[in-house]
Coordinates of C-alpha atoms and ligand atoms in Angstrom, one line a residue:
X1 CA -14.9 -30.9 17.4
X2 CA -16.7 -29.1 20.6
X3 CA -18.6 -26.2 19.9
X4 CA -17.9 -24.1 23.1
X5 CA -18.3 -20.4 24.1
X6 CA -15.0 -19.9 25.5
X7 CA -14.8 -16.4 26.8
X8 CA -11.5 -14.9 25.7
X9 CA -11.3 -11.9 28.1
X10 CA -11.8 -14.5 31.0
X11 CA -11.0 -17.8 29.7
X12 CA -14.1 -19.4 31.4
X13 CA -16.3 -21.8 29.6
X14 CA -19.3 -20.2 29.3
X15 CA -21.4 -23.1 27.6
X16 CA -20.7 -26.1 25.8
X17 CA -23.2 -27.1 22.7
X18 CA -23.6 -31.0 21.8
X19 CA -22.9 -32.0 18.0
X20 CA -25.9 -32.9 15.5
X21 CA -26.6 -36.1 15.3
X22 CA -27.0 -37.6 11.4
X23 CA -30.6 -38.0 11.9
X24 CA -30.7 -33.8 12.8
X25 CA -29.1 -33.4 10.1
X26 CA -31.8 -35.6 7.4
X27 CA -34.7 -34.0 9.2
X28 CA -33.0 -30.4 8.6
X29 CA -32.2 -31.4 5.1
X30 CA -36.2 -33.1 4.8
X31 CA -37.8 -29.5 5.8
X32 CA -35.2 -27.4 3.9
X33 CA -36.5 -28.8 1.3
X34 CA -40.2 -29.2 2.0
X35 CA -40.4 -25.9 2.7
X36 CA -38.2 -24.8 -0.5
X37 CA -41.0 -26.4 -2.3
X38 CA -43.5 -24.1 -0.4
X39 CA -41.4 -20.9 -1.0
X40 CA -42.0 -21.1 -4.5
X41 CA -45.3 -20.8 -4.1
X42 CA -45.2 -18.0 -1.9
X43 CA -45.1 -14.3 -3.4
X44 CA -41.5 -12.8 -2.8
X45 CA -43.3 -9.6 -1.3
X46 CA -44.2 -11.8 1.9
X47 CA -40.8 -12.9 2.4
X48 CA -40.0 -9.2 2.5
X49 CA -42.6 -8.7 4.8
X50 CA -40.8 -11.3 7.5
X51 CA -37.9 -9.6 6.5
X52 CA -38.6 -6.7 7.6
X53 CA -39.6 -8.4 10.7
X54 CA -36.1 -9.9 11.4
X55 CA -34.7 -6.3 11.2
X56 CA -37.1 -4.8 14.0
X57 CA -36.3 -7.9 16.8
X58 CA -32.5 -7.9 15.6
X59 CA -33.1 -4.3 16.8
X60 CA -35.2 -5.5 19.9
X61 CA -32.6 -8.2 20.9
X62 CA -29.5 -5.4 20.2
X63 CA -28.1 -5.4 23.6
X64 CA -28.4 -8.8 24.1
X65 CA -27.2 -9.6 20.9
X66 CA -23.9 -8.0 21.6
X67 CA -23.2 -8.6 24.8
X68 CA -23.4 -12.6 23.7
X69 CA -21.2 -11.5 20.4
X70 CA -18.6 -10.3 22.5
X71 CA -18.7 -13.0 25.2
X72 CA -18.5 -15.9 22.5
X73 CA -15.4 -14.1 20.6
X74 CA -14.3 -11.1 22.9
X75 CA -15.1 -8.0 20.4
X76 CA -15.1 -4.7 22.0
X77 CA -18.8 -4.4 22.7
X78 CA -19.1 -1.3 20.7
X79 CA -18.4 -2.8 17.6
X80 CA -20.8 -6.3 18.6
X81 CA -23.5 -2.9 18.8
X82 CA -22.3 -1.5 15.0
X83 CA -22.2 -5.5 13.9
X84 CA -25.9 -5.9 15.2
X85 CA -27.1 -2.7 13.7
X86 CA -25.1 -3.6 10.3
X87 CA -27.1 -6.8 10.3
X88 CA -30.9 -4.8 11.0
X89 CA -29.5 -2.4 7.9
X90 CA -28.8 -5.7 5.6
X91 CA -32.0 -7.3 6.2
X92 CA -34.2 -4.2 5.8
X93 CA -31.8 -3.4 2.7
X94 CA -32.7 -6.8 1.1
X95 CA -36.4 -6.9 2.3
X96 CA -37.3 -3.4 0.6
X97 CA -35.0 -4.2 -3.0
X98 CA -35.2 -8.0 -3.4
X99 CA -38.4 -7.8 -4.8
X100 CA -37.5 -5.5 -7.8
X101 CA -34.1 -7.3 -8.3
X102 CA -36.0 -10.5 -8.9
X103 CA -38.3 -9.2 -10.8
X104 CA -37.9 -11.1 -14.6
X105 CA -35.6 -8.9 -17.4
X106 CA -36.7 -8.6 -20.9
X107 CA -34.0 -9.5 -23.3
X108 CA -33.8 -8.1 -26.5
X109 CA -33.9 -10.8 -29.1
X110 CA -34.0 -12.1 -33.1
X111 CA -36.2 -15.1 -31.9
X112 CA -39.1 -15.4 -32.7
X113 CA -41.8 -13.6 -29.8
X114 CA -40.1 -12.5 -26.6
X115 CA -37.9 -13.6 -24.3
X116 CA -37.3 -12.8 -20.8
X117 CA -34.8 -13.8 -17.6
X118 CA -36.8 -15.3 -14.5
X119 CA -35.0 -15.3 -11.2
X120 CA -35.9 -18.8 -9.2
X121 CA -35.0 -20.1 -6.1
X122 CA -32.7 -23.3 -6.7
X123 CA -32.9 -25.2 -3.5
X124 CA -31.1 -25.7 -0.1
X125 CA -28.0 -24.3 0.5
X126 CA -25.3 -24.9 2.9
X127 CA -24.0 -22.0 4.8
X128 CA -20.5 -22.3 6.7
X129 CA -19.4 -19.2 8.4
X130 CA -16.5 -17.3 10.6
X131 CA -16.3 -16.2 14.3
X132 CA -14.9 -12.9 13.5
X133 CA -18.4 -10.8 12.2
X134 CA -20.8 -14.1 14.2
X135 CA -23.8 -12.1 13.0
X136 CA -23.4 -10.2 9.8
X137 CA -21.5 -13.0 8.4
X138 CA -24.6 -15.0 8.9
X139 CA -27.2 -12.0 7.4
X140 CA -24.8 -11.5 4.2
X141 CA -26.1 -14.8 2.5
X142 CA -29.1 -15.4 4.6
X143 CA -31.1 -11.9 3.6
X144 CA -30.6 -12.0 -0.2
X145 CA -31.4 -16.3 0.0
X146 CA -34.1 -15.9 2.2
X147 CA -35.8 -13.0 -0.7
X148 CA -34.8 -15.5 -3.3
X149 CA -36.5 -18.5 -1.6
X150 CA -33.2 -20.7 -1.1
X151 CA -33.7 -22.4 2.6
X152 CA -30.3 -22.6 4.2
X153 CA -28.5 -25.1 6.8
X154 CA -25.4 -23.2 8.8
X155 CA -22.6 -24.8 10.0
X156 CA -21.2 -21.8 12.3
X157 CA -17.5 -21.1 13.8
X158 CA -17.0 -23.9 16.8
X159 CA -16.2 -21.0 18.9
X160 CA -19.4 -19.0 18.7
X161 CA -22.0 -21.1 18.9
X162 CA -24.1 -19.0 21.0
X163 CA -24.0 -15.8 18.7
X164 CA -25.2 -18.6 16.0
X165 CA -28.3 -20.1 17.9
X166 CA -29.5 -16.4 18.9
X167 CA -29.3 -15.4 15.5
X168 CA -30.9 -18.1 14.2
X169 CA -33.5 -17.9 17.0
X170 CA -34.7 -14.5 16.0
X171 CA -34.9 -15.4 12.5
X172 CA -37.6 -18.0 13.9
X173 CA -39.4 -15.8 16.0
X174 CA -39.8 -13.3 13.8
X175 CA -41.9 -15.4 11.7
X176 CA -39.9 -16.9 9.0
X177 CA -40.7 -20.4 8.7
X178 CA -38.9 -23.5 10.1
X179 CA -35.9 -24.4 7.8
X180 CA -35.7 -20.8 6.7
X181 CA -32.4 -20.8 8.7
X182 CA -31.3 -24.2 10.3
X183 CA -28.9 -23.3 12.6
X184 CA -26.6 -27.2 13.4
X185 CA -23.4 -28.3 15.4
X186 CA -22.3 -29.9 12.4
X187 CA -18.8 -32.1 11.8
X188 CA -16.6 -31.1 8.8
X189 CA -17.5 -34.9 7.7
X190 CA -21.4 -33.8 8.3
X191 CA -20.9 -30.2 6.4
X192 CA -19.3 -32.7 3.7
X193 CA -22.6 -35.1 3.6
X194 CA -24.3 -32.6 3.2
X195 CA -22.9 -30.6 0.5
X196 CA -23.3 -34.3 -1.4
X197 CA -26.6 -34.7 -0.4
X198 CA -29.2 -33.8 -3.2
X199 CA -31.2 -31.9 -1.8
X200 CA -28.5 -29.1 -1.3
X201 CA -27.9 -27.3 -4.6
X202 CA -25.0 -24.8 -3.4
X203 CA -22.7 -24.0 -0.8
X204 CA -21.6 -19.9 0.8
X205 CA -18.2 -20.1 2.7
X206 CA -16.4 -17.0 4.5
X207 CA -13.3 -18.3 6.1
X208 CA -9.7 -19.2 5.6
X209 CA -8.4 -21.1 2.1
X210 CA -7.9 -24.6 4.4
X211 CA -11.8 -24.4 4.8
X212 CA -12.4 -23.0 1.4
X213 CA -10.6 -25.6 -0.2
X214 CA -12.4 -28.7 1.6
X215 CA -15.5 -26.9 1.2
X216 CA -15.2 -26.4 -2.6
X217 CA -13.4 -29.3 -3.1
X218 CA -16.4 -31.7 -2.1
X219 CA -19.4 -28.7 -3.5
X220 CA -16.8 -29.7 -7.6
X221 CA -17.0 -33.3 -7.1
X222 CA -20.6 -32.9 -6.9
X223 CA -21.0 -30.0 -9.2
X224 CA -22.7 -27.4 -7.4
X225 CA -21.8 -23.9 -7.3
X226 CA -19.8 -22.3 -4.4
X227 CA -19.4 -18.9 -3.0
X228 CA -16.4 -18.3 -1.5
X229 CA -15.1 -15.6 1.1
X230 CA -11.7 -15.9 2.1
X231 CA -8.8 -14.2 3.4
X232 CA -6.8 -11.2 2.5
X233 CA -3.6 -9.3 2.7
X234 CA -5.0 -6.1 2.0
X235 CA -2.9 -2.7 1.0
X236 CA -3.0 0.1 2.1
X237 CA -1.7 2.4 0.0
X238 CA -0.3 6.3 0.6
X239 CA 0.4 8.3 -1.6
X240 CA 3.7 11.2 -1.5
X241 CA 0.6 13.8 -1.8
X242 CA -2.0 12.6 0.8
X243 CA -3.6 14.0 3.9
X244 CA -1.2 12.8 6.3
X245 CA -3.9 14.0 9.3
X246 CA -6.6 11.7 7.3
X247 CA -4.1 8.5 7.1
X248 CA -3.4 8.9 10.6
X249 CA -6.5 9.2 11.3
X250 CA -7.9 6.0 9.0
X251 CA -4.5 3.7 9.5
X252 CA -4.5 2.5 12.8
X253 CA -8.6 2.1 12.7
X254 CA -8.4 0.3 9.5
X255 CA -5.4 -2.0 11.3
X256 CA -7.2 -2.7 14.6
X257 CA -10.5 -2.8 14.3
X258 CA -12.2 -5.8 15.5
X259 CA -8.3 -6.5 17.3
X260 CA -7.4 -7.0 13.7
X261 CA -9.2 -10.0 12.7
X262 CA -10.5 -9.6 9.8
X263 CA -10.5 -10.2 5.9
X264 CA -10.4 -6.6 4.7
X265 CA -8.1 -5.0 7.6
X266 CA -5.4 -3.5 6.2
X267 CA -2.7 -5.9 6.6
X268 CA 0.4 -4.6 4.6
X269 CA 0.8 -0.3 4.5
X270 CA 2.6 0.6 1.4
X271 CA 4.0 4.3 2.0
X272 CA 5.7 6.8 -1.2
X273 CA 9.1 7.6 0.8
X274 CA 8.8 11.2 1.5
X275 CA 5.7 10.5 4.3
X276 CA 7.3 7.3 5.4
X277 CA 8.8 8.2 8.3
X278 CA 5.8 10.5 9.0
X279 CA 3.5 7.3 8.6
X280 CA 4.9 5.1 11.0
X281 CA 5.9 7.8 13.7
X282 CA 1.8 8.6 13.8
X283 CA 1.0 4.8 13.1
X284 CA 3.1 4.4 16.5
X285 CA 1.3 7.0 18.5
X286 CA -2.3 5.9 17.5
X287 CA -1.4 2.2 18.1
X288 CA 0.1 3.2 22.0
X289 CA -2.9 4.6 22.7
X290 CA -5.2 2.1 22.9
X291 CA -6.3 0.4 26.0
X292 CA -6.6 -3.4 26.7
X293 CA -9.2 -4.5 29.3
X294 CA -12.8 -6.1 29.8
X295 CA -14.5 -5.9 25.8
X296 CA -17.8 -4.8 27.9
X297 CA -16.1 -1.8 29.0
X298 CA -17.0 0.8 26.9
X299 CA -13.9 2.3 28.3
X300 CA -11.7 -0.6 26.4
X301 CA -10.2 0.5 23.4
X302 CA -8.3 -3.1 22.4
X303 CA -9.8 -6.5 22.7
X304 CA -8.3 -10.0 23.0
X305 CA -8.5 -12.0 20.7
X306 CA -10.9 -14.6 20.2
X307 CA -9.1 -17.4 21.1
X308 CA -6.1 -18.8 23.1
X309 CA -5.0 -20.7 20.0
X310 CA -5.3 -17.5 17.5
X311 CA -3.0 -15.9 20.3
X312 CA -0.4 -18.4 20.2
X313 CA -0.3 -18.9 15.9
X314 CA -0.1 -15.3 16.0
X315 CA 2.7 -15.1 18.5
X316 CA 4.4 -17.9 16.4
X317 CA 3.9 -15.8 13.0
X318 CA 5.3 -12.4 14.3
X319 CA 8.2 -14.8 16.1
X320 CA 9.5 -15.9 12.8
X321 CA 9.2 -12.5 10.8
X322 CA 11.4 -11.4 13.5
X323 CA 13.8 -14.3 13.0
X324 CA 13.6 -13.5 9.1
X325 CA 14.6 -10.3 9.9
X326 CA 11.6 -7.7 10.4
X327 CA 11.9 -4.9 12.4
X328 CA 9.3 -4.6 15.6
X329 CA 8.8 -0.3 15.5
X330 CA 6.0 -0.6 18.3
X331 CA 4.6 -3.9 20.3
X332 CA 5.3 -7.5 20.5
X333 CA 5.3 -7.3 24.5
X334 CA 3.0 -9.1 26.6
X335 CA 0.1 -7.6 28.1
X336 CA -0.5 -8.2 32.0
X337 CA -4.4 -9.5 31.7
X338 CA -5.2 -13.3 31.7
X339 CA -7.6 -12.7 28.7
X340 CA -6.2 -13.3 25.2
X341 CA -4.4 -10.0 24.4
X342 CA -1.7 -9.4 21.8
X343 CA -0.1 -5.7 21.9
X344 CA -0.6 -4.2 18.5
X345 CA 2.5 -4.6 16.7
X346 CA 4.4 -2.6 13.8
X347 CA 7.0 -4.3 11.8
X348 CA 9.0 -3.0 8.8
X349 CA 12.0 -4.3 7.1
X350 CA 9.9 -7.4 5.8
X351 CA 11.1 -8.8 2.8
X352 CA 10.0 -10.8 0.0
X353 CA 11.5 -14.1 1.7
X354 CA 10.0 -13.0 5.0
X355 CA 6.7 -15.3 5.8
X356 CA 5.2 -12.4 6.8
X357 CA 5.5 -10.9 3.0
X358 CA 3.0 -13.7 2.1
X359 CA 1.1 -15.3 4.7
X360 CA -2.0 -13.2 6.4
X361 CA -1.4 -12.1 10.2
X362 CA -5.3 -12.5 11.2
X363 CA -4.7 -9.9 14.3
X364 CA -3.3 -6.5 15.4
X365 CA 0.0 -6.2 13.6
X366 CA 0.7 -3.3 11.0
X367 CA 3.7 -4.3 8.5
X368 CA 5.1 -1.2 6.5
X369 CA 6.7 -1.0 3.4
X370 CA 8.5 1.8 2.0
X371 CA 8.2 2.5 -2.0
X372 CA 10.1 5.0 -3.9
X373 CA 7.6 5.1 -6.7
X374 CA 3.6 5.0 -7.7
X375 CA 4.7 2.2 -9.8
X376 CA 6.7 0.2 -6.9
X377 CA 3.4 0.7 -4.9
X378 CA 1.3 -1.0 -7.2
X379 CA 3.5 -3.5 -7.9
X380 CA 3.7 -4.1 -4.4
X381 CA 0.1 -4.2 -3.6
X382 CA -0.1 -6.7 -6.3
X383 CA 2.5 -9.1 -5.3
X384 CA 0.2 -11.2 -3.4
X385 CA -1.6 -14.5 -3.6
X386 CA -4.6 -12.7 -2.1
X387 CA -6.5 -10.5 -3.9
X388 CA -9.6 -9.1 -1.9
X389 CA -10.0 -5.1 -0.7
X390 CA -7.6 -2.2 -0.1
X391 CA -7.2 1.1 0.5
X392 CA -5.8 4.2 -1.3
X393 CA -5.1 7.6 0.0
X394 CA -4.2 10.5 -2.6
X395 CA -3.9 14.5 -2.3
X396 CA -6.6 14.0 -5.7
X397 CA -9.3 11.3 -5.5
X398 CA -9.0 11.2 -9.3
X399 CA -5.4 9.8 -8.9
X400 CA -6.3 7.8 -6.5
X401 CA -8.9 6.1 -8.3
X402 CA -6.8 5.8 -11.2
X403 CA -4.1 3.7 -8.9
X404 CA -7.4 1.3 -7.2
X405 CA -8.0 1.0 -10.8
X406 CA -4.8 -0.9 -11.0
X407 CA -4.9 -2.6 -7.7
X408 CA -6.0 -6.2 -8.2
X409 CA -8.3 -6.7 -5.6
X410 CA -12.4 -6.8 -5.7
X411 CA -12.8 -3.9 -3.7
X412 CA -10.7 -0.4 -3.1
X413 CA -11.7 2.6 -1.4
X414 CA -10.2 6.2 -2.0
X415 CA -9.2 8.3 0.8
X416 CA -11.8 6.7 2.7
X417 CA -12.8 4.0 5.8
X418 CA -13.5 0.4 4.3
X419 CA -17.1 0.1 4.0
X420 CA -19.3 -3.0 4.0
X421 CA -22.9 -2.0 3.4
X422 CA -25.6 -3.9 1.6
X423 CA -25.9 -2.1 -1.8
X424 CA -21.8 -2.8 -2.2
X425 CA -20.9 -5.7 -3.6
X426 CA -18.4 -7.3 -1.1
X427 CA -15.7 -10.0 -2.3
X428 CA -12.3 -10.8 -4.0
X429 CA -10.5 -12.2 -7.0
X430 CA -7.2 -14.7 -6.3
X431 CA -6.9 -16.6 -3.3
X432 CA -9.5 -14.3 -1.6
X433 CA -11.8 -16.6 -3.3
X434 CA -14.5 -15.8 -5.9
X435 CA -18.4 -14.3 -6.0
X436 CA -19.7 -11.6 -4.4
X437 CA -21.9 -11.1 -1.1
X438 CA -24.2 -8.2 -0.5
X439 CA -25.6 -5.9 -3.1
X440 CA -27.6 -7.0 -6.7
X441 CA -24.6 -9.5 -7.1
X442 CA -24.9 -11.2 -3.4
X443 CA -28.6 -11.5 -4.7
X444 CA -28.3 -13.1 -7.7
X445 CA -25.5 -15.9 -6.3
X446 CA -27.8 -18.7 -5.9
X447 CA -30.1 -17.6 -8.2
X448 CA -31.6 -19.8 -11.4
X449 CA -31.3 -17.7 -13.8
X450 CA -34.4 -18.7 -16.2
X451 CA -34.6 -18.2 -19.9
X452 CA -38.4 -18.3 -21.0
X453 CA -38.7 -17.5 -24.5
X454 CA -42.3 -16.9 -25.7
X455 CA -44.4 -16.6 -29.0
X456 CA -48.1 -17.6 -29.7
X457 CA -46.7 -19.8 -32.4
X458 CA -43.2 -20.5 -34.4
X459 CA -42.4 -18.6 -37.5
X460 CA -41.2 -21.1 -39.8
X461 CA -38.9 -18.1 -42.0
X462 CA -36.8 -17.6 -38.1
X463 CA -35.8 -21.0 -36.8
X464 CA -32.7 -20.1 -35.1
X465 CA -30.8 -18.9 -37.6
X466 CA -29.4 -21.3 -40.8
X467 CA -28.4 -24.1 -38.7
X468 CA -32.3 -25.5 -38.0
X469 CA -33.2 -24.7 -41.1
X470 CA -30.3 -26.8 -42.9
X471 CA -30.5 -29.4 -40.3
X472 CA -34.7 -30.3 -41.4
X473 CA -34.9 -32.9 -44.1
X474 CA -36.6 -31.3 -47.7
Ligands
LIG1 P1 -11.8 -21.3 9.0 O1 -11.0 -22.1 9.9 O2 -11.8 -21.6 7.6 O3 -13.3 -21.3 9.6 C1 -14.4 -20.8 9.0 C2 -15.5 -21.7 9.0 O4 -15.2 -22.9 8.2 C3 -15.8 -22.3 10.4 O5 -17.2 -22.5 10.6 C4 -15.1 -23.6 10.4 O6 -15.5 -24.5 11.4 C5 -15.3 -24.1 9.0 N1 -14.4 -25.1 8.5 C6 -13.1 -25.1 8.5 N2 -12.6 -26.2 7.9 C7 -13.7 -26.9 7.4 C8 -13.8 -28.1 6.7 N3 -12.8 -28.8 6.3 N4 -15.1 -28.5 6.5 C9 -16.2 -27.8 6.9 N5 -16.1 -26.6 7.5 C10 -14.9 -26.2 7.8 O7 -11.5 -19.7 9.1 P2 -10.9 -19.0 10.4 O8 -9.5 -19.1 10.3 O9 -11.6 -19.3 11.6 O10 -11.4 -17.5 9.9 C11 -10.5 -16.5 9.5 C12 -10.3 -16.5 8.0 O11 -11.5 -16.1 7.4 C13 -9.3 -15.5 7.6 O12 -8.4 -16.0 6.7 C14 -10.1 -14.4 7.1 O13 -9.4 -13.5 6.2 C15 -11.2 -15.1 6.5 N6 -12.4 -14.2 6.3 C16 -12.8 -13.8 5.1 C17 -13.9 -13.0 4.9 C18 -14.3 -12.6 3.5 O14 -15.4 -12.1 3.4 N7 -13.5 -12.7 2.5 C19 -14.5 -12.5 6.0 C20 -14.1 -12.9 7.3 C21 -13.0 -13.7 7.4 P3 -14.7 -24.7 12.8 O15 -14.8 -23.4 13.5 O16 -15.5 -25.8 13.4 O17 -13.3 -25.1 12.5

């Protein structure tokens, strides 16, 4: 596989990056865990210290930063700028509360003295990340690990390979030590060796299930533990009482930012009948607004999409759910640019045998489903394979939390934008894979939880119970 910076507004190679070599990768997997033996001598606190750090040049190197975000995958370059900020936020979030989350927990106990939870470092970790959020993706495992002292080797999308090596650049220069973040052009069959290797004692994966799968597959077989991020069909639900100015508002947003390619865009609109027609008149008008051109023009209001390939499997997707018989409301018409565009794209009259009922659209199209009951929406939202985020607008937040309640997905939000900030645990249940990212829980993923129990001496009437005691000879 080449890893290439392809710009997709253009289509001109920008810059082509050899593969690692096998002996890269030993001499990566020799100082992860040299220095994983280091980090454990070293106080938390100073890791915070060079976490901070990271956060002030990520904010040094923002412009550059973006611009090279939205030349490797062709994001609007406002959103590379809120990607690049997100990431300062995340590492600053983890530097100032890692400390205290890893402090050890007293547990209350019968045994004899007292016992207490350590949080340790467990080793090297492989890191194997998406082109869609180059950056953050990186900063959501690498802050909390870095805290925890777990060195990490990333294996990065093919297609943004530059967005990977800056990243991991700054982490260097800001002081964190070599192997901190080991930044390779690695093979699946390489990602593979290494996850067997060892030296490697976990493995962090945001992409689709096919990676997932291979990824996990080879982390069982040598029983270590797996984080995985994966994709999503999320609802978005209205309810017959909402804000129809909010959901306008929210809908199209939700649908088309980042040109629809990602994990927690809301994929599948599931509207109570009596706004219905309301919903996807507006939904129409916000999606004809937008405005396709060059990503770096702040004047661009749709980008392409990251690749020419994503493009075509997209166009092939939206071809057969019009074959199966969905409606196209709005789009599906080429746009006159040579970059990668797709129109943004409504469809309704999906049904359950459509493909597009059950297999993610990772781009702009909106599908719409009309429910004549609370109860139909749920059991709509629920009739998935994926189970990751959503969205739920009520007239009463109550209500609408009541209905999230029910949605089973990791994450909802209530008459709100879909958040992903560091003190929210971020991640999905089903086929949108399992553990969380960010917040206490994105801390604690990789994380030996230690049990030290601790008395000056045993007490020979409180040996564990019976079973000790019936166990010793008389
Ligand atoms: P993908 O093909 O799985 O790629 C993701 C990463 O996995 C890339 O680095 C890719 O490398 C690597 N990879 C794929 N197969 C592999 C294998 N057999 N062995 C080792 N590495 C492998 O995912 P994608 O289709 O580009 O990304 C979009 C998907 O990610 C969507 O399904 C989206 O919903 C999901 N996603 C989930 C989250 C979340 O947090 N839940 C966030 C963002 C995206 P190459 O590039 O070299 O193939």
């Amino acid at each position: 596989m080449a890893y290439q910076t392809v710009n997709p507004y253009t289509n001109e190679l920008v810059k082509e990056y050899p593969n690692a070599t096998d002996q890269q990768l030993e001499e990566a997997l020799k100082t992860g865990q040299n220095l994983y033996e280091e980090f454990k001598k070293q106080p938390v606190k100073e890791r915070g210290e060079i976490l901070h750090n990271i956060a002030s040049k990520i904010r040094e190197k923002a412009d550059e930063l973006a611009r090279a975000c939205t030349i490797d995958m062709g994001k609007l370059l406002t959103e590379s700028q809120g990607e690049v900020e997100l990431c300062a936020v995340i590492a600053d979030w983890f530097a100032d509360h890692g400390e205290e989350m890893l402090k050890p927990e007293e547990i209350e106990t019968t045994a004899t003295g007292t016992a207490e939870i350590q949080h340790h470092a467990t080793g090297v970790l492989m890191m194997v990340e998406p082109w869609n959020f180059p950056y953050y993706q990186i900063m959501r495992v690498f802050a909390p690990n870095f805290m925890v002292g777990n060195p990490m080797i990333l294996k990065h999308a093919s297609n943004t390979p530059t967005s990977a090596q800056m990243m991991a650049d700054i982490i260097l220069e800001a002081g964190a030590p070599k192997g901190s973040l080991t930044n390779m052009f690695l093979t699946y069959d390489q990602v593979t060796a290494a996850i067997e290797d060892p030296r490697v004692q976990g493995a962090a994966l945001t992409g689709s299930e096919r990676g997932g799968e291979a990824v996990a597959s080879a982390a069982g077989k040598n029983l270590k533990k797996t984080t995985m991020e994966l994709g999503g069909m999320d609802p978005f639900v209205v309810l017959d009482d909402a804000d129809m100015d909010d959901v306008a508002d929210i809908a199209w947003r939700s649908r088309l930012y980042n040109t629809g390619q990602e994990c927690t865009s809301s994929k599948r609109f599931i509207v109570m009948e009596n706004v219905y027609d309301e919903f996807v008149e507006r939904l129409k008008e916000n999606f004809s607004k937008v405005k396709a051109g060059d990503p770096l023009d702040p004047n661009t209001t749709i980008a392409p999409m990251n690749t020419k390939k994503a493009k075509e499997d997209l166009q092939k997707q939206v071809d057969e759910a019009v074959k199966a018989g969905a409606e196209v409301v709005y789009g599906n018409e080429p746009i006159d640019l040579p970059g990668q565009f797709f129109m943004p794209t409504i469809l309704t009259n999906v049904d359950r045998d459509n493909p597009a009922y059950t297999t993610e659209m990772f781009g702009p199209i909106g599908v719409v489903y009309k429910v004549s009951t609370e109860q139909e929406a749920i059991e709509l939202a629920n009739d998935s394979s994926y189970g990751l985020g959503g969205v739920v607008f009520a007239g009463d937040s109550e209500h609408g939390a009541e209905v999230a309640s029910q949605i089973e997905t990791g994450m909802v939000f209530v008459n709100n934008f879909r958040y992903s900030l560091p003190e929210l645990p971020f991640g999905g249940v089903k086929r949108s894979g399992y553990g969380r990212e960010m917040s206490r829980l994105g801390q604690m993923a990789f994380v030996n939880e230690k049990l030290i129990v601790k008395a000056d001496k045993p007490d020979m009437n409180n040996l564990a119970g019976g079973l000790v005691a019936s166990s010793n000879p008389e």
